[in-house]
C-alpha cells in the first residue's frame, strides 16, 4: 500500500542530494580556487583609479584609499631581514669564472648577504591573487599597499614578452663575461677621462640627469639601460635642463628600467607600452612617447620587483633612518638601485660617478660649472651607500672608480 509514497520520497531525496552536490561544486570552483584565471580577470576589470589622498607622501604610514573607496589602515611594514620566500628567478647560467656571484660566494661576509635567487624583475606571470594579497601589506616601493589592484594588474599584464623577464639575453654575449658599467652623476667624473673605459663595457647603465653631450670624454656615450622613477626622471628634466639634460636618453637598443616607487610609475609604464596619453593621476595628459620615443614597445621596458627592492634594502642598505621619523620615506637612491641591479645580473661590474671617501673634493654633479656640495636628502642614506661601495670594492665584487 505505501510503495508509491516511498518511491516519491526516494526521488525527492535524490533530487536534493544532486542539487547539494551541484552547489558545492560551484562553490568550490569559484570560492576555493582564488588563483583561478577567471577570478584574476574579474578583479582586473576596468575601474576607477585609486590614489592616496592628495598631499600624502607614498609610504608615509597614513590611511590610504583602498579599492571601492573605503579606507584601509596604512600600517607600513618596514623592510625586514626576514623576507617572504620569493619565487626563484630563472637566471641564465653564466660561463664566467670570475663573476660577481663567484666572488660574492667566496667572501665570508657577502656570501651571507647575497641571495641570487631573488627575482630582479616583475612581469605578468608574477601577478597572482596570492602575490597581490602578500604585497598589498607593504608600502611602496616594497609592495602595493594603498595602490589600485586594477592599475597594478593591468600594467603587469602588458609585461608579457620574454624580454620583460630578464635584463638582457645572455646568448648575445657568448663564451665570456658580461661586463657592465653603472654610471652615476657624481662630480668625480668631471675631468676623469673615463669615457672610453666606460664605453668598452658590454652594457652601460645610466640614471636620472645623465648629461652626455659635452662630457663624452669623461662619461662616454653608450647607453644600454636608463633607470629612474617617474619622479626622479621628471625632476631631473627640470633641475638639470640648464646643464643640457633636456631629454631622456633614447635609442633603438636602449631599455628603460622603471623603479616602482609610486602609483604613477605603474600608470606611466602602462601608457608608455600602449603609446597613449596618461589617463589619470598627477601625470594626466602627459605623453610618454616624448620621453621614450615613438616606437617604445613592451620589450623596451623592465620593472624592478618589489621583493627585489625589499631584499636590497633589508640586506644591503638597512639604514638607521628606518628608526627615525623618516622611516616611511626611506629608500635607497636610484644610483644604488641601478648598481645593485647590475650586481645581480651582470658578471663583472664597474661603478663610475658614485660617492667615495673623498667626495668633498668634488662637485655634486660632473656637469656643474661651479662646484656645489653633495646634497644629502632625508630619504636616502648616502654615507651608508658609500660604505657599501667601499666594502664591495675591497672584496673584489665591484670595481669602484676613485681618484
GROMACS .gro file of C-alpha atoms in nm:
model
  403
    1UNK     CA    1   0.000   0.000   0.000
    2UNK     CA    2   0.286   0.252   0.086
    3UNK     CA    3   0.514   0.169  -0.208
    4UNK     CA    4   0.428   0.476  -0.430
    5UNK     CA    5   0.479   0.708  -0.132
    6UNK     CA    6   0.818   0.553  -0.059
    7UNK     CA    7   0.928   0.589  -0.424
    8UNK     CA    8   0.830   0.958  -0.427
    9UNK     CA    9   1.030   1.013  -0.105
   10UNK     CA   10   1.339   0.847  -0.256
   11UNK     CA   11   1.313   1.062  -0.568
   12UNK     CA   12   1.289   1.378  -0.356
   13UNK     CA   13   1.595   1.278  -0.153
   14UNK     CA   14   1.794   1.202  -0.471
   15UNK     CA   15   1.699   1.540  -0.622
   16UNK     CA   16   1.808   1.718  -0.304
   17UNK     CA   17   2.140   1.536  -0.295
   18UNK     CA   18   2.207   1.621  -0.660
   19UNK     CA   19   2.132   1.991  -0.600
   20UNK     CA   20   2.363   1.997  -0.299
   21UNK     CA   21   2.646   1.842  -0.500
   22UNK     CA   22   2.600   2.095  -0.781
   23UNK     CA   23   2.600   2.388  -0.535
   24UNK     CA   24   2.912   2.255  -0.363
   25UNK     CA   25   3.092   2.215  -0.696
   26UNK     CA   26   3.003   2.570  -0.794
   27UNK     CA   27   3.121   2.699  -0.456
   28UNK     CA   28   3.449   2.506  -0.476
   29UNK     CA   29   3.520   2.633  -0.829
   30UNK     CA   30   3.450   2.997  -0.751
   31UNK     CA   31   3.544   3.044  -0.386
   32UNK     CA   32   3.805   2.782  -0.301
   33UNK     CA   33   4.015   2.843  -0.612
   34UNK     CA   34   4.127   3.206  -0.564
   35UNK     CA   35   4.409   3.178  -0.816
   36UNK     CA   36   4.172   3.087  -1.097
   37UNK     CA   37   4.236   3.293  -1.412
   38UNK     CA   38   3.864   3.385  -1.415
   39UNK     CA   39   3.892   3.530  -1.066
   40UNK     CA   40   4.205   3.729  -1.155
   41UNK     CA   41   4.040   3.852  -1.475
   42UNK     CA   42   3.731   3.968  -1.286
   43UNK     CA   43   3.946   4.163  -1.042
   44UNK     CA   44   4.119   4.339  -1.329
   45UNK     CA   45   3.802   4.473  -1.490
   46UNK     CA   46   3.836   4.847  -1.568
   47UNK     CA   47   3.755   5.052  -1.264
   48UNK     CA   48   3.823   5.394  -1.114
   49UNK     CA   49   4.181   5.484  -1.044
   50UNK     CA   50   4.255   5.465  -0.672
   51UNK     CA   51   4.514   5.708  -0.539
   52UNK     CA   52   4.643   5.810  -0.199
   53UNK     CA   53   4.478   6.125  -0.061
   54UNK     CA   54   4.619   6.445  -0.205
   55UNK     CA   55   4.930   6.567  -0.030
   56UNK     CA   56   5.008   6.233   0.131
   57UNK     CA   57   5.359   6.108   0.052
   58UNK     CA   58   5.365   5.748  -0.065
   59UNK     CA   59   5.453   5.514   0.218
   60UNK     CA   60   5.404   5.783   0.482
   61UNK     CA   61   5.216   5.546   0.708
   62UNK     CA   62   4.882   5.732   0.694
   63UNK     CA   63   4.545   5.597   0.581
   64UNK     CA   64   4.509   5.537   0.208
   65UNK     CA   65   4.216   5.493  -0.022
   66UNK     CA   66   4.162   5.127  -0.098
   67UNK     CA   67   3.955   4.952  -0.363
   68UNK     CA   68   3.592   5.056  -0.362
   69UNK     CA   69   3.668   5.390  -0.197
   70UNK     CA   70   3.695   5.251   0.156
   71UNK     CA   71   3.981   5.331   0.391
   72UNK     CA   72   4.239   5.079   0.494
   73UNK     CA   73   4.500   5.127   0.758
   74UNK     CA   74   4.842   5.225   0.630
   75UNK     CA   75   5.042   5.036   0.888
   76UNK     CA   76   5.351   5.033   0.674
   77UNK     CA   77   5.583   4.739   0.715
   78UNK     CA   78   5.944   4.843   0.729
   79UNK     CA   79   6.186   4.630   0.530
   80UNK     CA   80   6.283   4.333   0.739
   81UNK     CA   81   6.567   4.089   0.713
   82UNK     CA   82   6.311   3.806   0.722
   83UNK     CA   83   6.168   3.821   0.371
   84UNK     CA   84   5.887   3.609   0.238
   85UNK     CA   85   6.040   3.340   0.020
   86UNK     CA   86   6.011   3.482  -0.334
   87UNK     CA   87   5.961   3.279  -0.647
   88UNK     CA   88   6.306   3.162  -0.761
   89UNK     CA   89   6.444   3.360  -1.050
   90UNK     CA   90   6.516   3.169  -1.369
   91UNK     CA   91   6.864   3.304  -1.414
   92UNK     CA   92   7.061   3.217  -1.722
   93UNK     CA   93   7.377   3.021  -1.637
   94UNK     CA   94   7.698   3.218  -1.668
   95UNK     CA   95   8.019   3.073  -1.813
   96UNK     CA   96   8.222   3.347  -1.638
   97UNK     CA   97   8.466   3.203  -1.384
   98UNK     CA   98   8.532   3.532  -1.204
   99UNK     CA   99   8.175   3.657  -1.186
  100UNK     CA  100   8.008   3.869  -0.919
  101UNK     CA  101   7.833   3.555  -0.797
  102UNK     CA  102   8.157   3.358  -0.768
  103UNK     CA  103   8.336   3.640  -0.586
  104UNK     CA  104   8.041   3.702  -0.353
  105UNK     CA  105   8.019   3.334  -0.260
  106UNK     CA  106   8.394   3.333  -0.187
  107UNK     CA  107   8.365   3.626   0.055
  108UNK     CA  108   8.279   3.530   0.416
  109UNK     CA  109   8.063   3.840   0.467
  110UNK     CA  110   7.889   3.885   0.135
  111UNK     CA  111   7.809   3.517   0.085
  112UNK     CA  112   7.556   3.559   0.368
  113UNK     CA  113   7.409   3.877   0.220
  114UNK     CA  114   7.365   3.795  -0.147
  115UNK     CA  115   7.060   3.584  -0.237
  116UNK     CA  116   7.085   3.546  -0.612
  117UNK     CA  117   6.755   3.358  -0.636
  118UNK     CA  118   6.558   3.673  -0.553
  119UNK     CA  119   6.368   3.781  -0.867
  120UNK     CA  120   6.504   4.110  -1.003
  121UNK     CA  121   6.222   4.191  -1.245
  122UNK     CA  122   5.846   4.159  -1.224
  123UNK     CA  123   5.638   4.051  -1.522
  124UNK     CA  124   5.289   3.922  -1.595
  125UNK     CA  125   5.320   3.566  -1.462
  126UNK     CA  126   5.428   3.700  -1.123
  127UNK     CA  127   5.087   3.862  -1.078
  128UNK     CA  128   4.853   3.629  -0.894
  129UNK     CA  129   4.593   3.686  -0.626
  130UNK     CA  130   4.833   3.534  -0.373
  131UNK     CA  131   5.104   3.784  -0.473
  132UNK     CA  132   4.857   4.070  -0.451
  133UNK     CA  133   4.745   3.969  -0.102
  134UNK     CA  134   5.106   3.942   0.012
  135UNK     CA  135   5.242   4.263  -0.136
  136UNK     CA  136   4.945   4.482  -0.050
  137UNK     CA  137   5.063   4.468   0.312
  138UNK     CA  138   5.390   4.652   0.231
  139UNK     CA  139   5.411   5.015   0.126
  140UNK     CA  140   5.575   5.118  -0.199
  141UNK     CA  141   5.838   5.060  -0.325
  142UNK     CA  142   5.845   4.734  -0.129
  143UNK     CA  143   5.485   4.641  -0.204
  144UNK     CA  144   5.145   4.766  -0.316
  145UNK     CA  145   4.984   4.900  -0.001
  146UNK     CA  146   4.718   5.156  -0.091
  147UNK     CA  147   4.755   5.101  -0.466
  148UNK     CA  148   4.478   5.003  -0.705
  149UNK     CA  149   4.468   4.633  -0.790
  150UNK     CA  150   4.320   4.721  -1.130
  151UNK     CA  151   4.604   4.960  -1.214
  152UNK     CA  152   4.885   4.732  -1.094
  153UNK     CA  153   4.736   4.421  -1.251
  154UNK     CA  154   4.654   4.574  -1.587
  155UNK     CA  155   5.006   4.717  -1.608
  156UNK     CA  156   5.177   4.388  -1.526
  157UNK     CA  157   4.963   4.202  -1.780
  158UNK     CA  158   5.131   4.410  -2.051
  159UNK     CA  159   5.477   4.288  -1.945
  160UNK     CA  160   5.425   3.955  -2.118
  161UNK     CA  161   5.721   3.936  -2.358
  162UNK     CA  162   6.029   3.724  -2.294
  163UNK     CA  163   6.233   4.048  -2.286
  164UNK     CA  164   6.039   4.159  -1.976
  165UNK     CA  165   6.160   3.854  -1.783
  166UNK     CA  166   6.534   3.924  -1.797
  167UNK     CA  167   6.750   4.231  -1.812
  168UNK     CA  168   6.941   4.108  -2.116
  169UNK     CA  169   6.982   3.797  -2.328
  170UNK     CA  170   7.300   3.621  -2.227
  171UNK     CA  171   7.305   3.445  -2.564
  172UNK     CA  172   7.407   3.779  -2.716
  173UNK     CA  173   7.737   3.754  -2.521
  174UNK     CA  174   7.861   3.402  -2.594
  175UNK     CA  175   8.163   3.249  -2.430
  176UNK     CA  176   8.267   3.526  -2.194
  177UNK     CA  177   8.186   3.752  -1.904
  178UNK     CA  178   7.916   4.016  -1.943
  179UNK     CA  179   8.087   4.337  -1.828
  180UNK     CA  180   7.866   4.622  -1.709
  181UNK     CA  181   7.939   4.983  -1.620
  182UNK     CA  182   7.700   5.176  -1.397
  183UNK     CA  183   7.746   5.549  -1.439
  184UNK     CA  184   7.631   5.775  -1.159
  185UNK     CA  185   7.630   6.152  -1.195
  186UNK     CA  186   7.887   6.240  -0.929
  187UNK     CA  187   8.131   6.528  -0.975
  188UNK     CA  188   8.425   6.288  -0.950
  189UNK     CA  189   8.376   6.220  -1.322
  190UNK     CA  190   8.446   6.579  -1.426
  191UNK     CA  191   8.791   6.570  -1.588
  192UNK     CA  192   8.819   6.195  -1.531
  193UNK     CA  193   8.870   6.099  -1.899
  194UNK     CA  194   8.689   5.771  -1.831
  195UNK     CA  195   8.466   5.786  -2.139
  196UNK     CA  196   8.649   5.519  -2.340
  197UNK     CA  197   8.675   5.287  -2.040
  198UNK     CA  198   8.302   5.321  -1.975
  199UNK     CA  199   8.207   5.258  -2.338
  200UNK     CA  200   8.431   4.950  -2.353
  201UNK     CA  201   8.186   4.761  -2.130
  202UNK     CA  202   7.926   4.532  -2.286
  203UNK     CA  203   7.640   4.717  -2.117
  204UNK     CA  204   7.619   5.066  -1.967
  205UNK     CA  205   7.360   5.177  -1.710
  206UNK     CA  206   7.277   5.546  -1.667
  207UNK     CA  207   7.020   5.718  -1.449
  208UNK     CA  208   6.828   6.038  -1.373
  209UNK     CA  209   7.003   6.351  -1.508
  210UNK     CA  210   7.251   6.167  -1.731
  211UNK     CA  211   7.403   6.454  -1.929
  212UNK     CA  212   7.624   6.323  -2.211
  213UNK     CA  213   7.669   6.599  -2.468
  214UNK     CA  214   7.984   6.797  -2.394
  215UNK     CA  215   8.112   6.537  -2.146
  216UNK     CA  216   8.175   6.245  -2.377
  217UNK     CA  217   8.546   6.227  -2.287
  218UNK     CA  218   8.462   6.186  -1.918
  219UNK     CA  219   8.144   5.977  -1.923
  220UNK     CA  220   8.128   5.814  -2.268
  221UNK     CA  221   7.826   5.793  -2.496
  222UNK     CA  222   7.699   5.435  -2.469
  223UNK     CA  223   7.359   5.379  -2.303
  224UNK     CA  224   7.214   5.030  -2.267
  225UNK     CA  225   6.980   5.095  -1.973
  226UNK     CA  226   6.830   5.410  -1.829
  227UNK     CA  227   6.695   5.372  -1.474
  228UNK     CA  228   6.457   5.605  -1.289
  229UNK     CA  229   6.135   5.661  -1.104
  230UNK     CA  230   5.888   5.887  -1.282
  231UNK     CA  231   5.950   6.140  -1.005
  232UNK     CA  232   6.330   6.142  -1.043
  233UNK     CA  233   6.306   6.147  -1.423
  234UNK     CA  234   6.076   6.449  -1.428
  235UNK     CA  235   6.267   6.630  -1.154
  236UNK     CA  236   6.589   6.576  -1.348
  237UNK     CA  237   6.440   6.723  -1.666
  238UNK     CA  238   6.354   7.037  -1.471
  239UNK     CA  239   6.653   7.067  -1.238
  240UNK     CA  240   6.927   6.987  -1.491
  241UNK     CA  241   6.783   7.145  -1.804
  242UNK     CA  242   7.031   7.431  -1.773
  243UNK     CA  243   7.316   7.177  -1.785
  244UNK     CA  244   7.188   7.012  -2.101
  245UNK     CA  245   6.958   6.739  -1.973
  246UNK     CA  246   6.661   6.822  -2.194
  247UNK     CA  247   6.559   6.472  -2.299
  248UNK     CA  248   6.564   6.120  -2.159
  249UNK     CA  249   6.814   5.902  -2.350
  250UNK     CA  250   6.657   5.728  -2.648
  251UNK     CA  251   6.780   5.463  -2.890
  252UNK     CA  252   6.677   5.151  -3.076
  253UNK     CA  253   6.853   4.909  -2.840
  254UNK     CA  254   6.815   5.114  -2.521
  255UNK     CA  255   6.599   4.966  -2.245
  256UNK     CA  256   6.421   5.150  -1.964
  257UNK     CA  257   6.421   5.028  -1.603
  258UNK     CA  258   6.121   5.151  -1.402
  259UNK     CA  259   6.160   5.166  -1.023
  260UNK     CA  260   5.802   5.132  -0.889
  261UNK     CA  261   5.812   5.390  -0.611
  262UNK     CA  262   5.458   5.520  -0.657
  263UNK     CA  263   5.127   5.452  -0.833
  264UNK     CA  264   5.236   5.697  -1.103
  265UNK     CA  265   5.518   5.461  -1.211
  266UNK     CA  266   5.266   5.186  -1.288
  267UNK     CA  267   5.034   5.429  -1.470
  268UNK     CA  268   5.315   5.583  -1.677
  269UNK     CA  269   5.455   5.239  -1.764
  270UNK     CA  270   5.116   5.119  -1.887
  271UNK     CA  271   5.066   5.430  -2.101
  272UNK     CA  272   5.421   5.401  -2.237
  273UNK     CA  273   5.361   5.044  -2.353
  274UNK     CA  274   5.025   5.134  -2.505
  275UNK     CA  275   5.161   5.452  -2.663
  276UNK     CA  276   4.877   5.660  -2.526
  277UNK     CA  277   4.850   5.970  -2.303
  278UNK     CA  278   4.842   5.912  -1.927
  279UNK     CA  279   4.472   5.883  -1.838
  280UNK     CA  280   4.473   5.952  -1.464
  281UNK     CA  281   4.666   6.087  -1.170
  282UNK     CA  282   4.928   6.359  -1.135
  283UNK     CA  283   5.066   6.294  -1.485
  284UNK     CA  284   4.725   6.301  -1.654
  285UNK     CA  285   4.751   6.403  -2.019
  286UNK     CA  286   5.127   6.354  -2.035
  287UNK     CA  287   5.260   6.181  -2.347
  288UNK     CA  288   5.509   5.901  -2.265
  289UNK     CA  289   5.636   5.899  -2.624
  290UNK     CA  290   5.816   6.228  -2.568
  291UNK     CA  291   6.028   6.052  -2.306
  292UNK     CA  292   6.072   5.703  -2.452
  293UNK     CA  293   6.029   5.756  -2.827
  294UNK     CA  294   5.757   5.676  -3.080
  295UNK     CA  295   5.849   5.310  -3.119
  296UNK     CA  296   5.858   5.216  -2.749
  297UNK     CA  297   5.702   4.868  -2.727
  298UNK     CA  298   5.668   4.647  -2.420
  299UNK     CA  299   6.006   4.486  -2.495
  300UNK     CA  300   6.186   4.811  -2.412
  301UNK     CA  301   6.064   4.823  -2.053
  302UNK     CA  302   6.178   4.647  -1.736
  303UNK     CA  303   6.011   4.676  -1.395
  304UNK     CA  304   6.201   4.605  -1.075
  305UNK     CA  305   6.025   4.357  -0.848
  306UNK     CA  306   5.905   4.492  -0.510
  307UNK     CA  307   6.055   4.180  -0.349
  308UNK     CA  308   6.391   4.274  -0.500
  309UNK     CA  309   6.369   4.626  -0.359
  310UNK     CA  310   6.273   4.486  -0.018
  311UNK     CA  311   6.564   4.243  -0.030
  312UNK     CA  312   6.818   4.512  -0.128
  313UNK     CA  313   6.704   4.744   0.148
  314UNK     CA  314   6.689   4.477   0.416
  315UNK     CA  315   7.021   4.310   0.336
  316UNK     CA  316   7.246   4.573   0.179
  317UNK     CA  317   7.120   4.916   0.283
  318UNK     CA  318   6.929   4.881   0.608
  319UNK     CA  319   6.971   5.238   0.724
  320UNK     CA  320   6.935   5.382   1.072
  321UNK     CA  321   6.687   5.621   0.908
  322UNK     CA  322   6.439   5.336   0.941
  323UNK     CA  323   6.441   5.410   1.315
  324UNK     CA  324   6.360   5.780   1.269
  325UNK     CA  325   6.066   5.994   1.164
  326UNK     CA  326   6.179   5.946   0.803
  327UNK     CA  327   6.141   5.567   0.814
  328UNK     CA  328   5.842   5.554   0.581
  329UNK     CA  329   6.015   5.780   0.327
  330UNK     CA  330   6.348   5.600   0.318
  331UNK     CA  331   6.460   5.403   0.015
  332UNK     CA  332   6.800   5.352  -0.150
  333UNK     CA  333   6.896   5.609  -0.412
  334UNK     CA  334   6.831   5.549  -0.781
  335UNK     CA  335   7.205   5.506  -0.835
  336UNK     CA  336   7.227   5.246  -0.560
  337UNK     CA  337   6.935   5.050  -0.702
  338UNK     CA  338   7.087   5.052  -1.051
  339UNK     CA  339   7.427   4.940  -0.922
  340UNK     CA  340   7.275   4.660  -0.714
  341UNK     CA  341   7.058   4.557  -1.010
  342UNK     CA  342   7.372   4.524  -1.222
  343UNK     CA  343   7.537   4.322  -0.945
  344UNK     CA  344   7.254   4.069  -0.959
  345UNK     CA  345   7.250   4.033  -1.337
  346UNK     CA  346   7.595   4.108  -1.483
  347UNK     CA  347   7.916   3.905  -1.445
  348UNK     CA  348   8.153   4.194  -1.378
  349UNK     CA  349   8.052   4.543  -1.264
  350UNK     CA  350   8.235   4.876  -1.262
  351UNK     CA  351   8.089   5.178  -1.082
  352UNK     CA  352   8.163   5.531  -1.202
  353UNK     CA  353   8.045   5.857  -1.053
  354UNK     CA  354   7.945   5.711  -0.717
  355UNK     CA  355   8.018   5.862  -0.377
  356UNK     CA  356   8.369   5.791  -0.247
  357UNK     CA  357   8.554   5.869   0.076
  358UNK     CA  358   8.688   6.198  -0.065
  359UNK     CA  359   8.354   6.316  -0.205
  360UNK     CA  360   8.402   6.664  -0.057
  361UNK     CA  361   8.673   6.734  -0.316
  362UNK     CA  362   8.421   6.717  -0.599
  363UNK     CA  363   8.102   6.889  -0.704
  364UNK     CA  364   7.763   6.724  -0.657
  365UNK     CA  365   7.736   6.652  -1.033
  366UNK     CA  366   8.001   6.629  -1.304
  367UNK     CA  367   7.826   6.877  -1.532
  368UNK     CA  368   7.808   7.167  -1.288
  369UNK     CA  369   8.027   7.463  -1.388
  370UNK     CA  370   8.057   7.589  -1.031
  371UNK     CA  371   8.137   7.345  -0.754
  372UNK     CA  372   7.833   7.256  -0.545
  373UNK     CA  373   7.840   7.041  -0.230
  374UNK     CA  374   7.680   6.698  -0.231
  375UNK     CA  375   7.315   6.722  -0.127
  376UNK     CA  376   7.204   6.476   0.140
  377UNK     CA  377   6.833   6.407   0.114
  378UNK     CA  378   6.631   6.278   0.410
  379UNK     CA  379   6.500   5.980   0.212
  380UNK     CA  380   6.847   5.840   0.127
  381UNK     CA  381   7.149   5.734   0.332
  382UNK     CA  382   7.444   5.830   0.114
  383UNK     CA  383   7.705   5.754   0.380
  384UNK     CA  384   7.573   5.400   0.417
  385UNK     CA  385   7.581   5.362   0.039
  386UNK     CA  386   7.939   5.492   0.027
  387UNK     CA  387   8.045   5.239   0.291
  388UNK     CA  388   7.881   4.958   0.091
  389UNK     CA  389   8.061   5.053  -0.230
  390UNK     CA  390   8.396   5.058  -0.049
  391UNK     CA  391   8.328   4.715   0.104
  392UNK     CA  392   8.226   4.566  -0.230
  393UNK     CA  393   8.534   4.716  -0.392
  394UNK     CA  394   8.766   4.573  -0.125
  395UNK     CA  395   8.605   4.232  -0.171
  396UNK     CA  396   8.669   4.248  -0.546
  397UNK     CA  397   8.297   4.223  -0.621
  398UNK     CA  398   8.286   4.562  -0.797
  399UNK     CA  399   8.546   4.799  -0.934
  400UNK     CA  400   8.475   5.143  -0.789
  401UNK     CA  401   8.626   5.436  -0.978
  402UNK     CA  402   8.816   5.655  -0.731
  403UNK     CA  403   9.054   5.949  -0.758
   0.00000   0.00000   0.00000
